[in-house]
Amino acid sequence: MTDSADPIVGLELAEQAALGSGASFWTTKAIGAVPAIVLTDGPHGVRRQSGSATDHLGLSGSEPATCFPPAVGLSQTWDPELVERVGRALGDESRALGVHVLLGPGVNIKRDPRCGRNFEYYSEDPLLSGTLGTAWVRGVQSRGVGASLKHFAVNNAEHDRMRASSDVDVRTLREIYLRTFEIVVRQARPWTVMCSYNRINGVYASENLWLLTTVLRDEWGFDGVVVSDWGAVADRVAAVAAGLDLEMPTTGGLSDSEVVNAVRAGSLDSDIVARAAGRVAQLIQRVTETGTAAASFSAVDIEAHHELAREAAQRAIVLLKNDGDLLPLAPSPLAVIGEFAQQPRYQGGGSSHVNPTRLDIPLDEIRRLAGDQPVSHCSGSDIAAAVGAAESADTAIVFLGLTAEEESEGYDREHIDLPAAQLDLLRAVVEVQPRTVVVLSHGGVVRLDTVAALAPAVVDGALLGQAGGGALADALFGVVNPSGRLAETVPLRLQDSPAYLNFPSESGHTVYGERMFVGYRWYDSRDMPVAFPFGHGLSYTRFDYSGLEVDAVGEGLSVRLTVTNAGARSGREVVQAYVGLPGSTVGRPVRWLAGFAAVTIEPGEQCAVEIPVSRSELAYWSTTAGRWVVESGEYAVSVGASSRDLRLAATVALAGDEPTQPFTRDSTLAELLADPAAARTILAILGSSSPFGTADSAFGSNLLRMLESVPIGRMAAFSAGKITREQLDNLLAGINAQRS
C-alpha cells in the first residue's frame, strides 16, 4: 500500500486486523480515517434492525420496508430488466435506511426441493440464476449500495449447514454450482461476495484458498471484499490466509488478536492482513462516497415501490393449468376458501424476513374486482361449510400451500407434500363445484399430482411479496395475462428427484452423486414424467413458433425465429433455447438452457425473436485440460415454451477447441482408435501380423472390443516380447507427431 491517499496508510497491524471484523452485529469498525458502515439482510427487502435487539434470524423487529417477491417468485418472471428495477428500488431504500451493503442475492442452485432456504434462491439452472442475479446486483449497486453475492459456495441444504461438507467433483462444481457465481462476478462485478458456512470437499468455504483466491480472484477477476456469512469463520487466521477479508459479526476483538499474534509468530504474512484491510477500506470508501443517506425513509416513494412490487408479483404468477379456459373469471358469485386468502403467505422465514410497508389481502382484492357480485369466504377448517359455499357459487377459489413453520431458513423439509387436510378439502369442493381454481402459496416445490388431477385450473403464486394479493386478483380476473414460468421442475413425487438418496448430509458429508444432472437435466435425460416441467407456464392467449434459423456467429450462436400471437389477448411469451450435443465424448444432459428472450405481442401480430447463445454456454469443464472446452460437432438446438414443450429444432456445426493430449503408454486402445491419425496406424497394425491379436477370435466375443479399455502399454506386455517398450514409444511418438 504505497498510495498516500490510501486510508490504511499509517495504520498499525492491530488496526489493520481490526478492520477485518465487525464492531457489532451489523456494523464494521471505525478505524482511523475509515468510518463504520452497515451491512444488513435482503435480498427481497431491507431488514434494518434498530436499537439494541439485533439478530441474524429475524427474531427481533425491523424498520418497515417494501417486501418485494422473494427469489422463488422473482425467478418466475424470467425478466432481468424487471429484476434490475427491483434492485434499484432496494438500493434506494437501503440508502434511506442507512444501509451500505445489502446481503444478497442468494444464487445457490436448488439441488433438492427439500432445502429449507430454496425460497431465497432463484433456480435449478445456473444460467437463469446467473442472469437474474446479475440484474439484481446491477440494480442495487447503481444506487451506490454494495451487493453481497451469496452463499459462496455449494450451500444447498440447511441441515448441519455450519459443519457438513459438500463433496462434489470438480466438473460438477464448475458447470453447476460455481457457474452462477461466475456469471454474476464477471458480468456485474459485485462489491462483496459472502462465503458460506459449509465445507467444500472437506475444507470450510471461509478457509478455502482454491475457492476464495484461485477461482474467485485469480480466474474471475473479483476485486471486492469477501465477507463471511454470520458466524461462518471457525479459524480467522486460516480464513485470512485463504482470502477472507471481513469476518461478521463482531467477536469482541478476540479474532483480531489471533491475527496479530499469528503475524508476530511468523505464521501469517503481514502483507496478507494489509491487503485484506485495504479491500475493506476501499469498499467503505465506495459505499460512502455517494453521500449520506436520505433525510428520512419518507423521502423514498413508497407508493411507487409498492406498485413495482405488484408488477413483479403479477409477472411472477405461473398459470400451471387452465382446462376449458376456466380463467380468467368474469364477475360472478364466488366462494373463496382457505386461510391464505385473508392471511397470505408472502415471504420466507429467517434472516430475510421483512417488515412490509403495507400488505395486500387477496380476499379484499378479489372482492374489489368482483364488483357487486357476492364473494363468500370460509377458512376451510370446517369442510361442510366450504362445500356449502362452493356449491352455491358459480366458481370456487381454493387457496392451498405451506405455512411459515413448514419451511424456513435453518432446517430442511422432510417431504414435499401439501397437508393432507388441504387435499381432503379440495376433493370435497371439486365434488360439488367443477369450476374450481386452486391458488398455491409456497417457498419450496410442492407435490401437485393430486391437485392437478382434481382442479381444472391451477395458479402458482409461490411467494409474491407484500403486493401479491392484488397481483393474484389481477391474474384471476384477467386484468393481467399471466406470463410467469417455472424456474424449477415439479416432480411427480419426491423419490424421483436426483438428489433423493443423497440428501441431506450423513456423518458430516453430503455426496453430490447425481453430478451435473440437476433438476430438468436429470428428468429430461432420463425421459422421466414430471408434474410440470422447467420453464412451464400457460397464457390466456396462444403463441405459434415458426421460421427457426441457427447460425454460428462470432463467439457463439444466433438463434432466430418468429413468434405469432394466435389468440385474442395481448400476451408475453418467454422463448427458451435449449442445446444438446448427441454423441458427446463426455457425459452431458440431453439438453440444457442456453438462452432465453421474452416478447409481448398483440393479438394477431408476430414478432421476430433473436436469442444470442454465448459460446461459454456450449462448453463443458475438462478435468484433463483444467479449462472450459467446446467440443466440435453437430449441436442440436431446440426452442420452445419449456424444457418439454419444444416447438422447433435445428442443428448447427461448430468447430471446437478440444485440447490435444499426447498419447502415452497409459492411453487405451479405445482412445487411440477414437483419433483419426492414431486409428489409421493402429488398424494397419491390427490388419497385419499384429502382436496384439486380431479382431476375430475363438473367445466367443469380439476380441477387439474386449481390448478397448486396456492401456496400450499393457498390451505390449501381453505380446510376449513381440513388441518392446521402445518400439511402442516410437509408435506413439509417430502418432503424436501426425496429430500435431
XYZ file of C-alpha atoms in Angstrom:
740
model
C 0.000 0.000 0.000
C 2.061 2.949 -1.257
C -0.660 5.382 -2.326
C -0.595 8.316 0.092
C -4.375 8.639 -0.334
C -4.899 5.073 0.813
C -6.931 5.192 4.047
C -4.981 2.352 5.678
C -1.600 4.037 5.250
C -0.230 4.642 8.713
C -2.488 2.078 10.396
C -0.751 -0.277 12.784
C -1.031 -4.051 12.419
C -3.642 -4.228 15.180
C -5.745 -1.589 13.433
C -5.499 -3.384 10.097
C -6.622 -6.609 11.769
C -9.488 -4.741 13.442
C -10.820 -3.609 10.059
C -11.363 -7.262 9.230
C -14.094 -7.977 11.775
C -17.354 -6.386 12.850
C -17.899 -3.850 15.589
C -21.415 -5.142 16.271
C -23.898 -7.482 14.707
C -24.442 -5.339 11.610
C -21.618 -2.769 11.564
C -17.916 -2.646 10.825
C -15.416 -0.774 12.978
C -14.436 2.856 12.548
C -10.625 2.805 12.445
C -8.579 5.916 11.844
C -9.853 7.680 8.725
C -12.054 4.695 7.834
C -15.672 5.114 9.031
C -18.018 2.315 10.015
C -20.664 1.003 7.618
C -23.865 -1.005 7.994
C -24.473 -4.370 6.337
C -27.912 -5.934 6.646
C -30.103 -8.657 5.251
C -32.000 -8.663 1.981
C -32.486 -9.916 -0.593
C -36.175 -9.093 -1.257
C -36.380 -6.206 1.177
C -34.232 -4.207 3.607
C -34.269 -5.756 7.077
C -32.840 -2.826 9.037
C -32.943 -3.596 12.732
C -32.714 -0.671 15.116
C -31.941 -0.433 18.789
C -30.006 -2.967 20.829
C -32.032 -6.046 19.837
C -30.262 -7.420 16.763
C -30.046 -10.936 15.390
C -29.500 -12.932 12.211
C -32.697 -14.991 12.273
C -35.416 -12.356 12.041
C -36.420 -12.727 15.682
C -36.210 -9.035 16.501
C -38.260 -6.382 14.769
C -37.050 -4.224 11.902
C -37.910 -0.930 10.226
C -40.713 -1.019 7.610
C -39.501 -1.606 4.060
C -41.032 -2.763 0.798
C -41.265 -6.553 0.681
C -40.717 -7.482 -2.957
C -41.304 -11.060 -4.156
C -38.607 -13.358 -2.748
C -36.319 -15.093 -5.231
C -38.679 -18.057 -5.595
C -41.270 -15.664 -7.016
C -38.969 -13.182 -8.729
C -37.268 -16.006 -10.640
C -40.581 -16.964 -12.231
C -40.643 -13.646 -14.067
C -37.679 -14.694 -16.254
C -37.285 -10.921 -16.598
C -33.827 -9.462 -15.903
C -34.941 -5.910 -16.730
C -37.680 -6.092 -14.097
C -35.308 -7.653 -11.582
C -32.849 -4.798 -12.153
C -35.609 -2.266 -11.452
C -36.402 -4.091 -8.219
C -32.704 -3.925 -7.381
C -32.659 -0.174 -7.919
C -35.627 0.257 -5.583
C -33.899 -1.896 -2.963
C -30.805 0.267 -3.326
C -32.828 3.428 -2.779
C -34.458 2.027 0.358
C -31.105 0.803 1.645
C -29.609 4.274 1.403
C -32.670 5.837 3.013
C -32.369 3.418 5.935
C -28.632 3.980 6.325
C -27.601 0.609 4.904
C -24.399 0.433 2.871
C -24.302 -3.256 1.886
C -27.447 -5.308 1.246
C -26.828 -9.015 1.768
C -27.981 -10.587 -1.463
C -28.689 -12.001 -3.929
C -28.839 -15.678 -2.986
C -27.948 -17.616 -6.116
C -27.299 -21.141 -4.872
C -28.669 -23.909 -7.062
C -31.892 -25.610 -5.995
C -30.385 -29.089 -5.861
C -33.172 -30.715 -3.848
C -36.732 -29.473 -3.282
C -36.418 -30.104 0.459
C -33.826 -27.381 1.083
C -35.385 -25.045 3.641
C -33.880 -21.958 2.046
C -34.978 -22.606 -1.533
C -37.394 -19.685 -1.270
C -34.355 -17.398 -1.167
C -32.694 -18.896 -4.274
C -33.620 -18.477 -7.912
C -33.462 -21.708 -9.837
C -32.146 -25.182 -10.510
C -30.454 -23.764 -13.625
C -27.176 -21.802 -13.427
C -27.827 -19.623 -16.498
C -31.235 -18.430 -15.293
C -29.917 -17.877 -11.767
C -26.852 -16.062 -13.077
C -28.821 -13.815 -15.417
C -31.279 -12.736 -12.734
C -28.573 -12.435 -10.083
C -26.575 -10.191 -12.423
C -29.588 -7.925 -12.908
C -30.240 -7.690 -9.145
C -26.617 -6.755 -8.402
C -26.527 -4.132 -11.145
C -29.716 -2.557 -9.865
C -28.660 -2.349 -6.217
C -25.128 -1.147 -6.942
C -26.348 1.508 -9.370
C -27.585 3.300 -6.240
C -24.210 3.232 -4.524
C -25.109 0.306 -2.274
C -22.961 -2.809 -2.269
C -24.411 -6.212 -3.079
C -23.206 -9.385 -1.377
C -23.379 -12.382 -3.692
C -24.160 -15.441 -1.575
C -23.681 -18.140 -0.363
C -20.321 -18.990 -1.916
C -20.488 -21.908 -2.492
C -22.307 -25.266 -2.748
C -24.717 -24.325 0.040
C -27.724 -26.424 -0.942
C -29.116 -27.642 2.379
C -29.833 -26.243 5.828
C -29.260 -29.459 7.800
C -25.932 -29.273 9.663
C -25.112 -26.296 7.458
C -22.297 -24.979 9.668
C -20.278 -28.214 9.598
C -21.275 -30.506 6.740
C -19.007 -30.999 3.747
C -20.444 -30.771 0.247
C -18.469 -33.484 -1.526
C -18.605 -32.778 -5.246
C -16.345 -33.431 -8.229
C -14.640 -30.506 -9.917
C -16.564 -30.747 -13.191
C -19.926 -30.600 -11.415
C -18.647 -27.740 -9.283
C -17.639 -25.732 -12.318
C -20.647 -26.444 -14.540
C -23.435 -26.190 -11.965
C -22.580 -24.838 -8.530
C -19.880 -22.273 -9.347
C -21.237 -21.322 -12.761
C -23.918 -18.981 -11.437
C -21.400 -17.145 -9.267
C -19.003 -16.892 -12.206
C -21.676 -15.304 -14.406
C -22.563 -12.690 -11.780
C -18.958 -11.901 -10.821
C -17.839 -11.471 -14.426
C -20.882 -9.528 -15.622
C -21.998 -7.455 -12.619
C -18.807 -7.038 -10.559
C -20.427 -7.321 -7.093
C -18.674 -5.308 -4.411
C -18.767 -8.183 -1.923
C -19.118 -11.946 -2.032
C -20.314 -13.832 1.045
C -18.694 -17.190 1.743
C -20.952 -19.946 3.008
C -20.963 -21.923 6.260
C -20.308 -25.361 4.839
C -17.164 -27.248 3.987
C -16.386 -27.982 0.343
C -14.666 -31.315 -0.133
C -13.616 -31.173 3.498
C -12.411 -27.531 3.647
C -14.522 -24.748 5.130
C -15.549 -22.218 2.487
C -14.109 -19.453 4.669
C -10.719 -21.204 4.673
C -10.727 -22.423 1.092
C -7.758 -20.868 -0.721
C -8.702 -22.516 -4.027
C -12.240 -21.115 -3.839
C -11.620 -17.612 -2.481
C -8.356 -16.818 -4.213
C -7.513 -19.171 -7.092
C -11.001 -19.241 -8.603
C -12.726 -16.080 -7.367
C -9.863 -13.608 -7.643
C -7.222 -15.067 -9.955
C -9.577 -16.609 -12.535
C -12.708 -14.469 -12.364
C -11.028 -11.178 -11.524
C -13.046 -10.383 -8.397
C -11.642 -7.253 -6.752
C -14.108 -6.704 -3.925
C -14.449 -7.887 -0.328
C -15.010 -11.490 0.700
C -17.238 -11.342 3.782
C -18.172 -14.315 5.908
C -21.693 -15.471 6.495
C -22.574 -14.530 10.054
C -20.649 -16.931 12.287
C -19.096 -18.892 9.403
C -15.468 -18.443 10.493
C -14.006 -21.285 12.534
C -10.374 -20.118 12.263
C -9.857 -16.433 11.433
C -6.137 -16.815 10.756
C -6.674 -19.631 8.273
C -9.540 -17.691 6.705
C -7.499 -14.529 6.180
C -4.694 -16.585 4.639
C -7.213 -18.148 2.252
C -8.643 -14.811 1.084
C -11.342 -13.782 3.588
C -11.380 -10.025 4.202
C -14.195 -9.371 6.669
C -15.477 -11.623 9.446
C -19.002 -10.911 10.641
C -20.407 -10.329 13.157
C -18.218 -8.996 15.951
C -16.021 -11.309 18.011
C -15.311 -8.653 20.621
C -11.772 -8.282 19.310
C -10.828 -11.905 20.004
C -10.151 -12.905 16.407
C -8.340 -9.613 15.759
C -5.821 -10.583 18.431
C -5.425 -14.017 16.873
C -4.482 -12.401 13.553
C -1.973 -10.072 15.195
C -0.398 -12.922 17.158
C -0.142 -15.075 14.028
C 1.728 -12.323 12.178
C 4.118 -11.803 15.076
C 4.700 -15.544 15.294
C 5.540 -15.681 11.603
C 2.637 -17.985 10.664
C 0.719 -15.301 8.737
C 2.186 -12.805 6.273
C 1.593 -9.194 7.293
C 1.067 -8.263 3.631
C -1.994 -10.528 3.521
C -3.506 -8.712 6.501
C -2.761 -5.330 4.938
C -4.277 -6.403 1.644
C -7.488 -7.571 3.348
C -7.713 -4.329 5.333
C -7.191 -2.352 2.141
C -10.059 -4.118 0.438
C -12.390 -3.403 3.344
C -11.327 0.263 3.349
C -11.874 0.516 -0.405
C -15.365 -0.967 -0.036
C -16.206 1.544 2.683
C -14.923 4.371 0.511
C -17.008 3.098 -2.396
C -20.296 2.917 -0.464
C -19.830 6.236 1.354
C -18.503 8.415 -1.469
C -22.017 8.983 -2.911
C -23.020 10.990 0.135
C -25.089 10.359 3.204
C -28.395 8.593 3.359
C -31.674 10.306 2.538
C -33.008 12.592 5.220
C -35.638 10.044 6.160
C -37.387 6.998 4.789
C -40.267 9.260 3.806
C -38.015 10.601 1.032
C -38.491 7.281 -0.785
C -41.572 6.954 -2.987
C -43.031 4.018 -1.091
C -46.230 4.008 -3.140
C -44.230 3.687 -6.361
C -42.222 0.850 -4.824
C -45.428 -0.924 -3.827
C -46.656 -0.644 -7.407
C -43.323 -2.060 -8.605
C -43.733 -4.921 -6.132
C -47.193 -5.532 -7.582
C -45.842 -5.510 -11.137
C -43.159 -8.010 -10.155
C -45.734 -10.214 -8.435
C -48.035 -10.083 -11.475
C -45.206 -11.213 -13.726
C -44.172 -13.969 -11.301
C -47.534 -15.766 -11.324
C -47.475 -19.031 -13.254
C -50.654 -20.398 -14.803
C -49.992 -24.118 -14.424
C -53.299 -25.429 -15.758
C -56.435 -23.927 -17.300
C -58.719 -26.614 -18.672
C -61.700 -25.332 -20.610
C -60.423 -21.754 -20.323
C -61.932 -21.529 -16.853
C -59.737 -18.495 -16.295
C -59.895 -15.547 -16.494
C -63.001 -15.092 -14.370
C -65.863 -12.765 -15.109
C -67.547 -11.066 -12.134
C -69.945 -13.632 -10.678
C -70.804 -15.180 -7.295
C -67.584 -16.644 -5.877
C -66.634 -18.821 -2.935
C -63.115 -18.110 -1.680
C -61.832 -20.911 0.522
C -58.687 -21.150 2.607
C -56.933 -19.189 5.336
C -54.203 -17.935 2.974
C -56.866 -15.808 1.248
C -57.093 -13.487 4.255
C -53.752 -14.205 5.932
C -51.448 -14.511 2.931
C -48.135 -16.339 2.908
C -45.971 -13.877 1.019
C -42.326 -14.326 2.175
C -39.978 -16.852 3.740
C -38.825 -17.233 7.312
C -35.457 -16.439 8.877
C -32.822 -13.783 8.270
C -34.535 -12.314 5.203
C -37.891 -11.677 6.908
C -39.073 -8.167 6.036
C -41.451 -5.869 7.899
C -43.638 -4.723 4.950
C -44.785 -1.158 4.464
C -48.269 -2.486 3.691
C -49.886 -5.775 2.762
C -52.482 -6.501 0.091
C -55.014 -9.141 1.157
C -56.106 -11.491 -1.669
C -59.690 -11.728 -0.427
C -60.089 -7.956 -0.354
C -58.611 -7.600 -3.830
C -60.864 -10.357 -5.245
C -63.924 -8.644 -3.783
C -62.833 -5.358 -5.299
C -62.641 -6.841 -8.802
C -65.861 -8.848 -8.349
C -67.784 -5.594 -8.170
C -71.311 -6.021 -6.851
C -71.201 -9.830 -7.107
C -71.239 -11.750 -3.789
C -67.926 -13.229 -2.623
C -68.138 -15.541 0.388
C -65.169 -16.767 2.389
C -64.516 -19.624 4.770
C -61.236 -20.855 6.207
C -61.762 -24.453 5.140
C -61.283 -25.827 8.695
C -64.961 -26.887 8.586
C -65.263 -28.833 5.308
C -69.081 -28.809 5.392
C -69.122 -25.003 5.328
C -66.669 -24.904 2.426
C -68.718 -27.389 0.428
C -71.902 -25.383 1.040
C -70.239 -22.159 -0.063
C -68.722 -23.745 -3.168
C -71.984 -25.371 -4.172
C -73.906 -22.102 -4.028
C -71.307 -20.098 -6.004
C -70.520 -20.028 -9.716
C -66.817 -20.669 -9.074
C -64.725 -21.740 -6.090
C -61.246 -20.360 -5.499
C -59.302 -22.592 -3.101
C -56.076 -21.290 -1.539
C -53.574 -24.046 -0.702
C -49.951 -24.019 0.342
C -47.358 -24.214 3.087
C -47.199 -22.301 6.347
C -44.081 -20.491 7.525
C -43.499 -23.258 10.082
C -43.264 -25.868 7.339
C -40.322 -24.234 5.534
C -37.689 -21.817 6.755
C -34.025 -20.999 6.927
C -32.253 -23.225 9.437
C -33.915 -26.557 8.667
C -34.911 -28.633 5.670
C -38.261 -30.145 4.835
C -38.786 -33.873 5.229
C -41.216 -34.135 2.325
C -42.850 -32.011 -0.383
C -46.475 -32.933 0.254
C -49.258 -30.456 0.823
C -51.057 -31.035 4.132
C -53.472 -33.952 3.839
C -56.311 -31.817 5.234
C -55.912 -29.389 2.334
C -56.177 -32.182 -0.231
C -59.257 -33.567 1.535
C -60.784 -30.083 1.387
C -60.043 -29.784 -2.338
C -61.599 -33.184 -3.073
C -64.771 -32.226 -1.246
C -65.044 -28.848 -3.001
C -64.412 -30.221 -6.508
C -67.040 -32.890 -5.978
C -69.762 -30.233 -5.744
C -68.171 -27.465 -7.816
C -66.472 -28.446 -11.100
C -65.473 -24.812 -11.646
C -62.693 -24.793 -9.053
C -59.498 -22.752 -9.214
C -56.532 -23.587 -6.950
C -54.149 -20.810 -5.881
C -50.819 -22.002 -4.460
C -48.550 -20.250 -1.934
C -45.209 -21.884 -1.087
C -41.477 -21.261 -0.930
C -40.326 -24.729 -1.958
C -41.693 -27.111 -4.583
C -44.821 -28.990 -3.526
C -46.195 -32.228 -4.908
C -49.032 -31.379 -7.285
C -50.159 -34.586 -8.964
C -53.336 -34.809 -6.865
C -54.073 -31.091 -7.226
C -53.598 -31.225 -10.996
C -55.844 -34.278 -11.265
C -58.671 -32.644 -9.292
C -58.731 -28.957 -10.220
C -59.325 -27.716 -13.778
C -57.315 -24.524 -13.124
C -54.178 -24.110 -11.024
C -52.372 -20.805 -10.372
C -48.928 -20.910 -8.794
C -48.224 -17.856 -6.663
C -45.064 -19.180 -4.967
C -44.217 -16.261 -2.627
C -45.209 -12.895 -4.080
C -44.266 -10.260 -1.520
C -46.465 -7.574 0.018
C -48.391 -6.784 -3.193
C -49.115 -10.395 -4.062
C -52.773 -10.215 -3.059
C -53.585 -7.620 -5.695
C -51.446 -9.382 -8.292
C -53.297 -12.658 -7.774
C -56.682 -10.971 -8.161
C -55.447 -9.248 -11.326
C -54.393 -12.587 -12.808
C -57.599 -14.391 -11.820
C -59.825 -11.743 -13.451
C -57.631 -11.161 -16.486
C -56.522 -7.630 -15.609
C -53.115 -9.049 -16.479
C -52.304 -12.038 -18.642
C -50.119 -14.473 -16.657
C -46.657 -14.910 -18.151
C -44.596 -16.440 -15.344
C -42.546 -19.560 -15.988
C -41.379 -22.224 -13.553
C -37.751 -21.828 -12.563
C -37.598 -25.397 -11.257
C -39.143 -28.737 -12.120
C -42.151 -30.014 -10.185
C -41.642 -33.795 -9.854
C -44.461 -36.273 -9.575
C -43.011 -37.400 -6.256
C -40.016 -36.634 -4.067
C -38.446 -40.023 -4.774
C -37.948 -39.006 -8.419
C -35.676 -36.082 -7.561
C -31.998 -36.504 -8.498
C -30.552 -35.978 -5.006
C -33.183 -38.092 -3.221
C -30.761 -40.724 -1.909
C -28.003 -38.211 -1.127
C -29.894 -35.614 0.906
C -29.225 -34.291 3.447
C -25.754 -34.913 4.896
C -24.756 -38.120 6.594
C -21.946 -38.185 9.163
C -20.985 -34.682 8.128
C -20.802 -35.328 4.387
C -23.209 -34.693 1.512
C -22.389 -36.709 -1.594
C -23.324 -34.983 -4.868
C -23.713 -38.322 -6.596
C -26.065 -37.046 -9.309
C -23.173 -34.931 -10.601
C -24.261 -32.253 -13.104
C -27.637 -33.919 -13.669
C -29.594 -31.466 -11.519
C -33.243 -30.537 -11.981
C -34.528 -30.779 -15.543
C -31.121 -32.043 -16.688
C -31.907 -35.190 -14.694
C -35.583 -35.558 -15.561
C -35.177 -34.827 -19.274
C -32.088 -37.000 -19.727
C -33.981 -39.901 -18.167
C -37.178 -39.075 -20.090
C -38.929 -39.209 -16.732
C -42.519 -37.960 -16.402
C -42.951 -34.877 -14.217
C -45.934 -32.961 -12.889
C -44.800 -29.700 -14.519
C -41.517 -29.171 -16.367
C -38.875 -26.490 -16.002
C -39.888 -23.339 -17.892
C -43.601 -24.248 -17.978
C -46.294 -21.580 -17.858
C -49.566 -21.054 -19.725
C -51.230 -17.894 -21.001
C -54.713 -16.584 -21.768
C -53.629 -16.423 -25.399
C -51.774 -18.812 -27.732
C -48.371 -18.418 -29.365
C -47.143 -20.091 -32.532
C -43.473 -20.539 -33.420
C -42.059 -20.600 -36.955
C -39.011 -19.990 -39.118
C -36.192 -21.182 -36.870
C -32.704 -20.275 -38.100
C -29.491 -21.052 -36.231
C -26.054 -19.811 -37.225
C -22.605 -19.894 -35.693
C -21.568 -16.254 -35.299
C -18.578 -14.783 -33.531
C -18.198 -16.408 -30.155
C -21.459 -18.324 -30.083
C -24.769 -18.901 -31.833
C -27.542 -16.709 -33.171
C -30.964 -18.315 -32.736
C -33.730 -16.547 -34.682
C -37.415 -17.317 -35.102
C -40.833 -15.726 -35.447
C -43.462 -15.853 -32.703
C -47.105 -15.136 -33.536
C -49.884 -14.319 -31.084
C -52.617 -16.564 -32.450
C -55.095 -15.755 -29.689
C -57.426 -12.916 -28.774
C -55.443 -11.252 -25.950
C -52.188 -9.388 -25.694
C -49.606 -11.598 -24.031
C -45.987 -12.080 -23.107
C -44.138 -15.197 -24.217
C -40.823 -16.436 -22.781
C -39.000 -18.188 -25.627
C -36.423 -20.680 -24.369
C -33.470 -22.040 -26.352
C -32.014 -25.403 -25.384
C -28.854 -27.001 -26.728
C -27.571 -30.575 -26.742
C -24.725 -32.482 -28.349
C -25.631 -36.019 -29.401
C -22.572 -38.254 -29.339
C -20.603 -36.071 -26.937
C -17.365 -37.632 -25.772
C -18.273 -36.814 -22.153
C -21.412 -37.372 -20.126
C -23.777 -34.453 -20.716
C -27.506 -33.796 -20.273
C -29.702 -34.431 -23.288
C -30.302 -30.672 -23.366
C -29.640 -27.593 -21.288
C -30.895 -24.000 -21.273
C -28.543 -21.860 -23.371
C -30.543 -18.637 -23.712
C -33.996 -17.073 -23.469
C -35.901 -13.973 -24.504
C -39.319 -12.525 -23.699
C -41.610 -10.681 -26.091
C -45.002 -9.019 -25.636
C -47.237 -9.379 -28.686
C -50.683 -8.038 -29.533
C -53.411 -10.382 -30.880
C -52.799 -11.413 -34.490
C -49.339 -9.842 -34.588
C -45.984 -11.532 -34.927
C -42.556 -10.695 -33.634
C -39.036 -11.577 -34.726
C -37.088 -13.021 -31.812
C -33.323 -13.393 -31.597
C -31.654 -15.279 -28.777
C -27.871 -14.962 -28.586
C -26.170 -18.043 -27.203
C -22.742 -17.430 -25.739
C -20.017 -19.909 -26.610
C -19.475 -20.339 -22.875
C -22.955 -21.893 -22.638
C -21.841 -24.649 -25.028
C -18.724 -25.618 -23.091
C -18.032 -28.287 -20.513
C -15.291 -28.274 -17.889
C -12.460 -30.556 -18.971
C -10.823 -32.124 -15.942
C -7.936 -33.201 -18.167
C -7.202 -29.743 -19.553
C -8.314 -27.866 -16.441
C -10.360 -25.400 -18.509
C -13.623 -24.891 -20.363
C -13.789 -26.825 -23.639
C -16.174 -26.596 -26.594
C -16.434 -29.855 -28.494
C -16.545 -29.983 -32.266
C -19.762 -31.430 -33.608
C -23.356 -31.014 -34.731
C -25.208 -29.259 -31.906
C -28.955 -29.784 -31.596
C -30.793 -26.519 -30.923
C -34.440 -26.544 -29.803
C -36.736 -23.647 -28.990
C -39.972 -23.801 -27.098
C -42.075 -22.839 -24.096
C -40.463 -25.237 -21.599
C -37.818 -27.938 -21.493
C -40.555 -30.388 -22.567
C -42.611 -28.143 -24.869
C -40.109 -27.811 -27.709
C -41.688 -26.386 -30.861
C -38.817 -26.123 -33.386
C -35.419 -27.772 -33.826
C -32.294 -27.323 -35.934
C -28.663 -28.384 -35.965
C -25.527 -26.311 -36.331
C -21.932 -27.411 -36.863
C -19.331 -25.907 -34.552
C -15.562 -26.117 -34.564
C -14.333 -26.906 -31.095
C -11.229 -26.167 -29.103
C -10.599 -29.581 -27.591
C -7.097 -29.958 -26.160
C -4.788 -32.386 -27.901
C -3.298 -34.585 -25.226
C -0.300 -36.688 -26.317
C -0.834 -40.417 -26.285
C 1.226 -42.358 -23.745
C 1.624 -45.979 -22.740
C -1.318 -45.382 -20.386
C -3.683 -44.458 -23.263
C -6.239 -47.139 -24.018
C -6.810 -48.811 -27.341
C -10.258 -47.196 -27.497
C -8.747 -43.720 -27.048
C -6.267 -44.374 -29.843
C -8.958 -45.689 -32.176
C -11.118 -42.594 -31.498
C -8.420 -40.393 -33.043
C -8.285 -40.493 -36.874
C -4.495 -40.290 -37.138
C -3.930 -42.899 -34.458
C -6.689 -45.164 -35.763
C -5.081 -45.395 -39.208
C -1.822 -46.586 -37.709
C -3.364 -48.972 -35.173
C -5.790 -50.527 -37.648
C -2.955 -51.060 -40.094
C -1.100 -52.999 -37.419
C -4.185 -54.944 -36.393
C -4.809 -55.829 -40.020
C -1.343 -57.378 -40.384
C 0.531 -59.783 -38.193
C -0.381 -57.892 -35.041
C 1.344 -58.818 -31.793
C -1.925 -57.821 -30.080
C -4.044 -60.471 -31.764
C -6.914 -59.971 -34.212
C -10.447 -58.743 -34.083
C -11.760 -62.212 -34.856
C -11.229 -64.708 -32.082
C -12.381 -68.018 -30.771
C -13.306 -66.407 -27.428
C -16.971 -66.249 -28.339
C -16.784 -62.458 -28.386
C -15.218 -59.569 -30.255
C -11.631 -59.541 -29.030
C -11.039 -56.004 -30.266
C -13.942 -54.744 -28.165
C -12.574 -56.640 -25.176
C -9.218 -54.941 -25.572
C -10.512 -51.387 -25.999
C -10.216 -50.492 -22.298
C -6.699 -51.936 -21.926
C -3.826 -49.393 -21.782
C -1.629 -49.793 -24.826
C 1.438 -50.294 -22.610
C -0.185 -53.342 -21.004
C -0.917 -54.771 -24.429
C 2.774 -54.519 -25.238
C 3.474 -56.550 -22.130
C 0.901 -59.117 -23.287
C 2.733 -59.518 -26.615
C 5.300 -61.857 -25.060
C 8.200 -59.790 -26.332
C 6.950 -59.326 -29.903
C 6.904 -55.576 -29.308
C 9.242 -53.775 -26.938
C 8.564 -50.692 -24.907
C 10.999 -48.810 -27.113
C 9.082 -49.841 -30.225
C 5.820 -48.816 -28.596
C 7.250 -45.429 -27.600
C 8.422 -44.882 -31.178
C 4.970 -45.852 -32.468
C 3.277 -43.375 -30.095
C 5.783 -40.649 -30.946
C 4.960 -41.068 -34.621
C 1.234 -40.884 -33.954
C 1.651 -37.788 -31.764
C 3.711 -36.128 -34.496
C 0.932 -36.745 -37.051
C -1.679 -35.273 -34.718
C 0.284 -32.104 -34.001
